[in-house]
Short mmCIF file of C-alpha atoms in Angstrom, two decimals:
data_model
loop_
_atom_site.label_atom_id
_atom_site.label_comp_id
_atom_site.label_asym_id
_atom_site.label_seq_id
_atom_site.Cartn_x
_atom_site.Cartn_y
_atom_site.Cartn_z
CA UNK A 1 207.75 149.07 93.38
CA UNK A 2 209.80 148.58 96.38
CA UNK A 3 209.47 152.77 97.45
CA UNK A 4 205.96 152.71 97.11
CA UNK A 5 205.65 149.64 98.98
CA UNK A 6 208.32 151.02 102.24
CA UNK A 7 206.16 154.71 102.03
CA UNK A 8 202.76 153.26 101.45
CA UNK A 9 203.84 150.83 104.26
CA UNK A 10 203.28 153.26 107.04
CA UNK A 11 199.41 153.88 106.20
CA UNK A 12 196.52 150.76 106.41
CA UNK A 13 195.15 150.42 103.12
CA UNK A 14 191.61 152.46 103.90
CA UNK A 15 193.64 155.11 104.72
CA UNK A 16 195.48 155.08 101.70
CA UNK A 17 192.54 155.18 99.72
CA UNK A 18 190.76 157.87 101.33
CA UNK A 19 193.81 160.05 101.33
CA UNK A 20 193.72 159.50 97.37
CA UNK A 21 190.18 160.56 97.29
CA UNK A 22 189.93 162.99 99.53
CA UNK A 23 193.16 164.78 98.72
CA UNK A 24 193.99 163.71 95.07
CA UNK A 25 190.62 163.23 93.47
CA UNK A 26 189.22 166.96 94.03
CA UNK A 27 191.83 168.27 92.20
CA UNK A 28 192.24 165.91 89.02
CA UNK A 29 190.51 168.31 86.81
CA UNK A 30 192.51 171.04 87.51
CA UNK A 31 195.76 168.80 87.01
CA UNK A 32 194.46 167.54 83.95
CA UNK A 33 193.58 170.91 82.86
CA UNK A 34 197.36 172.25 83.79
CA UNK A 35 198.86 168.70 82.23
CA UNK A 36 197.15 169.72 78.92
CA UNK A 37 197.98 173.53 78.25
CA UNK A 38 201.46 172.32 79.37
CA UNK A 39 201.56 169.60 77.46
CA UNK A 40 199.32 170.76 74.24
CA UNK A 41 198.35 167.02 73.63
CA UNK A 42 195.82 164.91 75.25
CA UNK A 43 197.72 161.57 75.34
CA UNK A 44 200.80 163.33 77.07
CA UNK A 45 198.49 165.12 79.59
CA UNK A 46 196.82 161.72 80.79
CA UNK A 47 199.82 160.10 81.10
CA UNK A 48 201.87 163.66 83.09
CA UNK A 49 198.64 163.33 85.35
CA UNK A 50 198.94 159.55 86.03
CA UNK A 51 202.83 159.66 86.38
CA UNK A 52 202.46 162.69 89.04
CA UNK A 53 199.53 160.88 90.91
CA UNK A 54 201.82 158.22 91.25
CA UNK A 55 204.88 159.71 92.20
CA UNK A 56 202.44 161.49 94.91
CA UNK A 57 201.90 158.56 96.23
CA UNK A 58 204.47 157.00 96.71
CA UNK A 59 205.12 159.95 99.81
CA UNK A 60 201.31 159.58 100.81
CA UNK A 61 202.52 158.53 104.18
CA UNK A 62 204.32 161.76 104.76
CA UNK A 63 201.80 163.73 103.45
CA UNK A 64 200.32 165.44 106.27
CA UNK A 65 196.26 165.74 105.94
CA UNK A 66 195.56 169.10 106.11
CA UNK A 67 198.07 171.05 104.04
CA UNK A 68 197.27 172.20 101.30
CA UNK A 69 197.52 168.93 98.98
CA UNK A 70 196.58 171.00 95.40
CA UNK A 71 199.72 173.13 95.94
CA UNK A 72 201.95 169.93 96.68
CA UNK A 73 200.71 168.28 93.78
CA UNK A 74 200.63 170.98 90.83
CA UNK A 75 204.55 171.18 92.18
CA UNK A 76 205.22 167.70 91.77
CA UNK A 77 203.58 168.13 88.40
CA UNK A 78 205.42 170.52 87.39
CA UNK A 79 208.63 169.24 88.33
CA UNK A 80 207.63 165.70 86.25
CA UNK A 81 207.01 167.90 83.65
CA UNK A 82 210.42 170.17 83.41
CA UNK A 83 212.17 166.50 83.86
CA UNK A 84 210.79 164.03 81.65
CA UNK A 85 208.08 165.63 78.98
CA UNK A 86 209.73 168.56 78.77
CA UNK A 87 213.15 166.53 77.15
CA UNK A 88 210.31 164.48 75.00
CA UNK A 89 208.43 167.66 73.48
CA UNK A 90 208.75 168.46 70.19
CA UNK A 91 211.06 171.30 68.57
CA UNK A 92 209.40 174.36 69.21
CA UNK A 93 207.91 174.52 72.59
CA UNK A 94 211.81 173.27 73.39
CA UNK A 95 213.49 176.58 71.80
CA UNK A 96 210.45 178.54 73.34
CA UNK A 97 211.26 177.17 75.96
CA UNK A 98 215.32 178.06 76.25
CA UNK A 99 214.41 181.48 74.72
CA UNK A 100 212.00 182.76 77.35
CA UNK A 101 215.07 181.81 80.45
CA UNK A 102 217.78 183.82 78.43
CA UNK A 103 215.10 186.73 77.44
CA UNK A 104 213.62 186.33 81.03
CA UNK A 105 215.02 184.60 83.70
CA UNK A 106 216.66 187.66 85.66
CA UNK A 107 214.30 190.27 87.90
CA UNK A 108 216.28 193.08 86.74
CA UNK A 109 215.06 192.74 83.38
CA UNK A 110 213.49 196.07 81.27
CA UNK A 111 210.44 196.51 81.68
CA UNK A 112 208.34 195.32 78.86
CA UNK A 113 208.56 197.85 76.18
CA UNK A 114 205.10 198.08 74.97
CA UNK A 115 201.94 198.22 76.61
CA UNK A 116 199.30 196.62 73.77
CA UNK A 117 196.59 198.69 72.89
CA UNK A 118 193.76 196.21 73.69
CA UNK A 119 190.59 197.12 75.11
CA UNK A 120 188.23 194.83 77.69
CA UNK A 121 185.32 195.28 75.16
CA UNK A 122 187.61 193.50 72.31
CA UNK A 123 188.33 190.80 74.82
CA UNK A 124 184.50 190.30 75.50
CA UNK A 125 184.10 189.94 71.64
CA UNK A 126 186.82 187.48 71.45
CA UNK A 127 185.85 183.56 70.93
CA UNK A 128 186.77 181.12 73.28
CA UNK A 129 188.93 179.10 71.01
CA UNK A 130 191.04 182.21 70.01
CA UNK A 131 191.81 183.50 73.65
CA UNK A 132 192.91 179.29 74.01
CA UNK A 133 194.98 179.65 71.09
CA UNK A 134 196.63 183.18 72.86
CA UNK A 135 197.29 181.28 75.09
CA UNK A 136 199.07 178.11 73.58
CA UNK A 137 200.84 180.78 71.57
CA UNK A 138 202.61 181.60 74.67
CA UNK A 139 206.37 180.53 75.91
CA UNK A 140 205.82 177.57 78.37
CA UNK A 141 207.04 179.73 81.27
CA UNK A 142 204.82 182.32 80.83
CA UNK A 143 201.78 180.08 80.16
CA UNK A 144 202.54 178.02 83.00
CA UNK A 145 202.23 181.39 85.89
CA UNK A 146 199.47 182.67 83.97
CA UNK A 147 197.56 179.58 84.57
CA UNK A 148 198.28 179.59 88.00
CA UNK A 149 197.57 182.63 89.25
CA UNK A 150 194.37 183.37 86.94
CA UNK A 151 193.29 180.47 86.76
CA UNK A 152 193.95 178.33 89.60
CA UNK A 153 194.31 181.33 91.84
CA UNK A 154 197.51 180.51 93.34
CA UNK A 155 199.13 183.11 95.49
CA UNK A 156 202.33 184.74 94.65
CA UNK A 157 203.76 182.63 98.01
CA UNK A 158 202.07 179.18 96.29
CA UNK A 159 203.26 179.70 93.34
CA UNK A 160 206.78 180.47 94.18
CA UNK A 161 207.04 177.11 95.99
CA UNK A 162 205.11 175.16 92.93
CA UNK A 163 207.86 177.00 90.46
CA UNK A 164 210.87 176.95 92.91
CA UNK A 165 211.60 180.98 91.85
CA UNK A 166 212.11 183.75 94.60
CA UNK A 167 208.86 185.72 94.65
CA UNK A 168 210.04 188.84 93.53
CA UNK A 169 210.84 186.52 90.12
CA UNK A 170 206.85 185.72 90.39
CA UNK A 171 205.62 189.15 90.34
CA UNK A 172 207.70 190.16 87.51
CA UNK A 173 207.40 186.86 85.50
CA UNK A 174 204.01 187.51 85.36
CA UNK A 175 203.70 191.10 84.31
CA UNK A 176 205.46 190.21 81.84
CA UNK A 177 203.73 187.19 80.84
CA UNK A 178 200.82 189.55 80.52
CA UNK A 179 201.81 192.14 78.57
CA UNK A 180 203.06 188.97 76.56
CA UNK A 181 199.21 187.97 76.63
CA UNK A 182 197.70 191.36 75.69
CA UNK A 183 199.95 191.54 72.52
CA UNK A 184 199.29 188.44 71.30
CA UNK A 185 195.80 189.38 71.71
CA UNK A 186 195.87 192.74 70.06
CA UNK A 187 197.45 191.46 67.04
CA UNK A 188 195.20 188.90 66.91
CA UNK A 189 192.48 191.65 67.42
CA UNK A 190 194.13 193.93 64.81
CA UNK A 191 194.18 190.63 61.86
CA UNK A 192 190.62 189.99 62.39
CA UNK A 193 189.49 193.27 62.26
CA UNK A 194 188.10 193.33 65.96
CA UNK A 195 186.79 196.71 67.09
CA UNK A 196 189.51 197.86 65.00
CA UNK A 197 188.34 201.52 65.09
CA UNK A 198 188.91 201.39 69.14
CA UNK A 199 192.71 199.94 68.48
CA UNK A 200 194.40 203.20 67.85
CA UNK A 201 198.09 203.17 66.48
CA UNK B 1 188.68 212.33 84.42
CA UNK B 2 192.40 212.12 83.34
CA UNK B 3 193.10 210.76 79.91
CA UNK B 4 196.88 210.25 80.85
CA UNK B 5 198.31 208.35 83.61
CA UNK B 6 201.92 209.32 84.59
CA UNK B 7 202.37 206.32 86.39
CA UNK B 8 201.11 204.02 84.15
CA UNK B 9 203.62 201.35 84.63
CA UNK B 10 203.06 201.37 88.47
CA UNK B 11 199.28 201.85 88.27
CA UNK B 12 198.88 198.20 86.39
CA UNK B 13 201.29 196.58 88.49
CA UNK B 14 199.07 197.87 91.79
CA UNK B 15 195.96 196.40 89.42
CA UNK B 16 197.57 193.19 88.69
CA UNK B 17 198.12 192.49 92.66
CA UNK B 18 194.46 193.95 93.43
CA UNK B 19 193.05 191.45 91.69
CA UNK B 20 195.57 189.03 92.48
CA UNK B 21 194.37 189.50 96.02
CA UNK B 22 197.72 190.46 96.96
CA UNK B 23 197.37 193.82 97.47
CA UNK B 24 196.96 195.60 101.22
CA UNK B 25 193.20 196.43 102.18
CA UNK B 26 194.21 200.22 102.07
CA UNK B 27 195.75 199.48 98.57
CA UNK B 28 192.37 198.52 97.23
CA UNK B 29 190.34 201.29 98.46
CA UNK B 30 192.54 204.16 97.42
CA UNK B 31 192.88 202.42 93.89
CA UNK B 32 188.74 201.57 93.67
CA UNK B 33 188.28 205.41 95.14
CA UNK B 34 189.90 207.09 92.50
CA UNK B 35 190.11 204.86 89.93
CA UNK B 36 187.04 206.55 88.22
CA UNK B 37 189.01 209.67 87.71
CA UNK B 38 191.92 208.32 85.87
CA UNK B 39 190.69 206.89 82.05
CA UNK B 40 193.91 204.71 81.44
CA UNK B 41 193.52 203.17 85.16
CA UNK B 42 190.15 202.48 84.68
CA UNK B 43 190.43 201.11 81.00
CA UNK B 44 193.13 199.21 82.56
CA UNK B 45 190.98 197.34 85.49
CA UNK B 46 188.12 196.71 83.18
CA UNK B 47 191.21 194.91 80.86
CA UNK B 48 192.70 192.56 82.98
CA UNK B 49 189.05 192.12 84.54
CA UNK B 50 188.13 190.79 81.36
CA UNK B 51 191.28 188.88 80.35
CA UNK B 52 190.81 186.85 83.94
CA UNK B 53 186.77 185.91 82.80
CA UNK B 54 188.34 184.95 79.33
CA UNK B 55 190.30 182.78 80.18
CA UNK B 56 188.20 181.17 83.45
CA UNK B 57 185.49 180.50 80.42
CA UNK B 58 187.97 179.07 77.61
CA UNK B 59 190.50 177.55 79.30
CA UNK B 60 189.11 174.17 81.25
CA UNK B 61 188.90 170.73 81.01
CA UNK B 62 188.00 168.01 82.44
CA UNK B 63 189.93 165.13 83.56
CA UNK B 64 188.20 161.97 81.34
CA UNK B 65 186.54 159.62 83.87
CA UNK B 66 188.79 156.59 82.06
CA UNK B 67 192.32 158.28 83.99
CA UNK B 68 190.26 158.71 87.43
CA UNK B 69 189.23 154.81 86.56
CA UNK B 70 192.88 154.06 85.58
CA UNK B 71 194.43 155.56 88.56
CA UNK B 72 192.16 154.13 91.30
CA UNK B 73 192.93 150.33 89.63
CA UNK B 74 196.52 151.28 89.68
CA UNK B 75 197.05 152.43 93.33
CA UNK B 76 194.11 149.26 94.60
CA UNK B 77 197.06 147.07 92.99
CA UNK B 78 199.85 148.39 94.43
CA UNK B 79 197.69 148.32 97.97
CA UNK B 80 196.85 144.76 97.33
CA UNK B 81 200.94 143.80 96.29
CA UNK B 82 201.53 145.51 99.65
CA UNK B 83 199.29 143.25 101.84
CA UNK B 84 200.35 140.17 99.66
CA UNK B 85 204.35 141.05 100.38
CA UNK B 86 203.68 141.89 103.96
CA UNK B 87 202.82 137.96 104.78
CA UNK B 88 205.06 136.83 103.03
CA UNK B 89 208.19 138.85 104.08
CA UNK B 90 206.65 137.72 107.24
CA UNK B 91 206.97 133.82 106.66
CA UNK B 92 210.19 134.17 105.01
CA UNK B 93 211.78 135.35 108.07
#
C-alpha cells in the first residue's frame, strides 16, 4: 500500500480519478479482450486486467497525460502476464510456450517452409468460433503479435516497446505467426471439407 | 495476368506491411498498380484482407461492467486511505 500511497501522493484525488477514466477506462475492453486470448479463461483475464490496472496506478503520477496511455498499459499487461500467470498456466500453453522461443526466438531463422494453400473466399465461409479456435490453437507468442497488430493495430514501433523485442524480431515474428495462422486454417479448411475443390495439393 | 509470382516470399511480406500501414506511400501504389496483373499477389491481398475482417469480427470482448465496478471501488479506497494517512502522518509529527 505504501507505493501507491508515495506515487498517488503527488496527484489530488480528482485528478487521480479522471486520469483513471480518461486514460484507463477507454481501453478496458481491449485489455480485457487481450487478458482473455492470453489467458484462455475468464476468471484469470479479470483478475490479469485488475492486477495491471493496479500496478498502472500505482505510477499514475508519472504518467504524463498525453502519451499514448493504451500502449503503456497493454505493456504493463503483458509484462504481469509473462511474470505471474504465465508461471500459474497450465501444462500446455507452458511447453507452447518454451517451444515457440527455441523454434523462434532468433531473426535469422528459415523462412517458413510452407505457404498454406488457403483462399480469402474459404476464410469468408469460415464461422466465427472456428477462426477463435485458430487462433487459441496458436503458441502464446505468436497469438499475442497477431492480436496486436491486427487487431489492436499497433505499429511495428508500439509493439516492439509493448514486447521489449528489436523490431526487426517484430516483422519476422509475425510473418511467421501468420503463415502459422493460415495453416492452421487450411487444415482446418481441408477436415471440414471447406471449398475443398479450391484447396489444391 | 501472371499465375506465378517469382517473388512470392517478398511480395507477401510488402502485403503484410501495406496493410500494416507500414509500408512507404510509393510502396502502396506500385503494389495496388500492378497488383491486378499478378494472380498469386492478388489472391494473396484478398487473403490476408480477409484473415484481418475475420478476426476483427470473432475475436472481441467486452470487459464485464462488474471489473470496471470493481476497479473504480478499489482505486476510490486507496484515494480515500491516502487522504485518511495524510492527516494523520501530519498529527503524528
Amino acid at each position: 500500500m505504501s507505493t501507491e500511497t508515495s506515487s498517488a501522493i503527488a496527484l489530488t484525488e480528482s485528478q487521480s480519478r479522471s486520469l483513471f477514466e480518461k486514460e484507463f477506462v477507454p481501453h478496458l475492453d481491449a485489455m480485457y479482450n487481450f487478458a482473455l486470448r492470453l489467458t484462455n479463461d475468464e476468471d484469470d483475464a479479470h483478475d490479469l486486467v485488475q492486477d495491471t490496472c493496479m500496478r498502472a496506478f500505482r505510477f499514475i503520477g508519472s504518467f504524463e497525460p498525453g502519451t499514448y496511455a493504451k500502449a503503456w498499459l497493454f505493456r504493463i499487461l503483458k509484462n504481469n502476464f509473462i511474470n505471474d500467470y504465465r508461471k500459474k498456466s497450465r501444462g500446455p500453453s507452458k511447453v507452447e510456450f518454451e517451444w515457440v522461443e527455441q523454434s523462434f526466438a532468433g531473426d535469422d531463422d528459415p523462412e517458413p517452409a510452407f505457404q498454406a494453400d488457403l483462399k480469402a473466399e474459404t476464410v469468408n465461409e469460415m464461422l466465427g468460433d472456428e477462426i477463435t479456435t485458430a487462433i487459441q490453437a496458436l503458441p502464446v507468442d505468436f497469438r499475442m503479435i497477431i492480436i496486436l497488430c491486427d487487431l489492436e493495430e499497433f505499429s511495428y514501433e508500439e509493439m516492439a516497446k509493448i514486447l521489449n523485442i528489436p523490431i526487426g524480431t517484430v516483422r519476422s515474428r509475425l510473418h511467421r505467426a501468420r503463415a502459422f495462422l493460415k495453416e492452421t486454417l487450411a487444415s482446418y479448411a481441408e477436415k471440414k471439407g471447406y471449398k475443398t475443390d479450391m484447396l489444391s495439393a | 495476368m501472371k499465375t506465378n509470382c517469382s517473388h512470392q516470399s517478398d511480395c507477401l511480406k510488402l502485403i503484410q506491411r501495406i496493410l500494416d500501414k507500414e509500408a512507404t506511400a510509393e510502396e502502396e501504389s506500385t503494389f495496388l498498380a500492378n497488383k491486378d496483373q499478378c494472380l498469386p499477389c492478388k489472391e494473396g491481398h484478398e487473403l490476408e484482407l480477409a484473415l484481418r475482417k475475420a478476426l476483427k469480427s470473432s475475436c472481441h470482448s467486452k470487459c464485464p461492467s462488474s471489473l470496471i465496478d470493481s476497479l473504480r471501488l478499489k482505486i476510490s479506497s486507496i484515494l480515500l486511505l491516502i487522504l485518511l494517512l495524510i492527516p494523520l502522518f501530519c498529527w503524528f509529527i
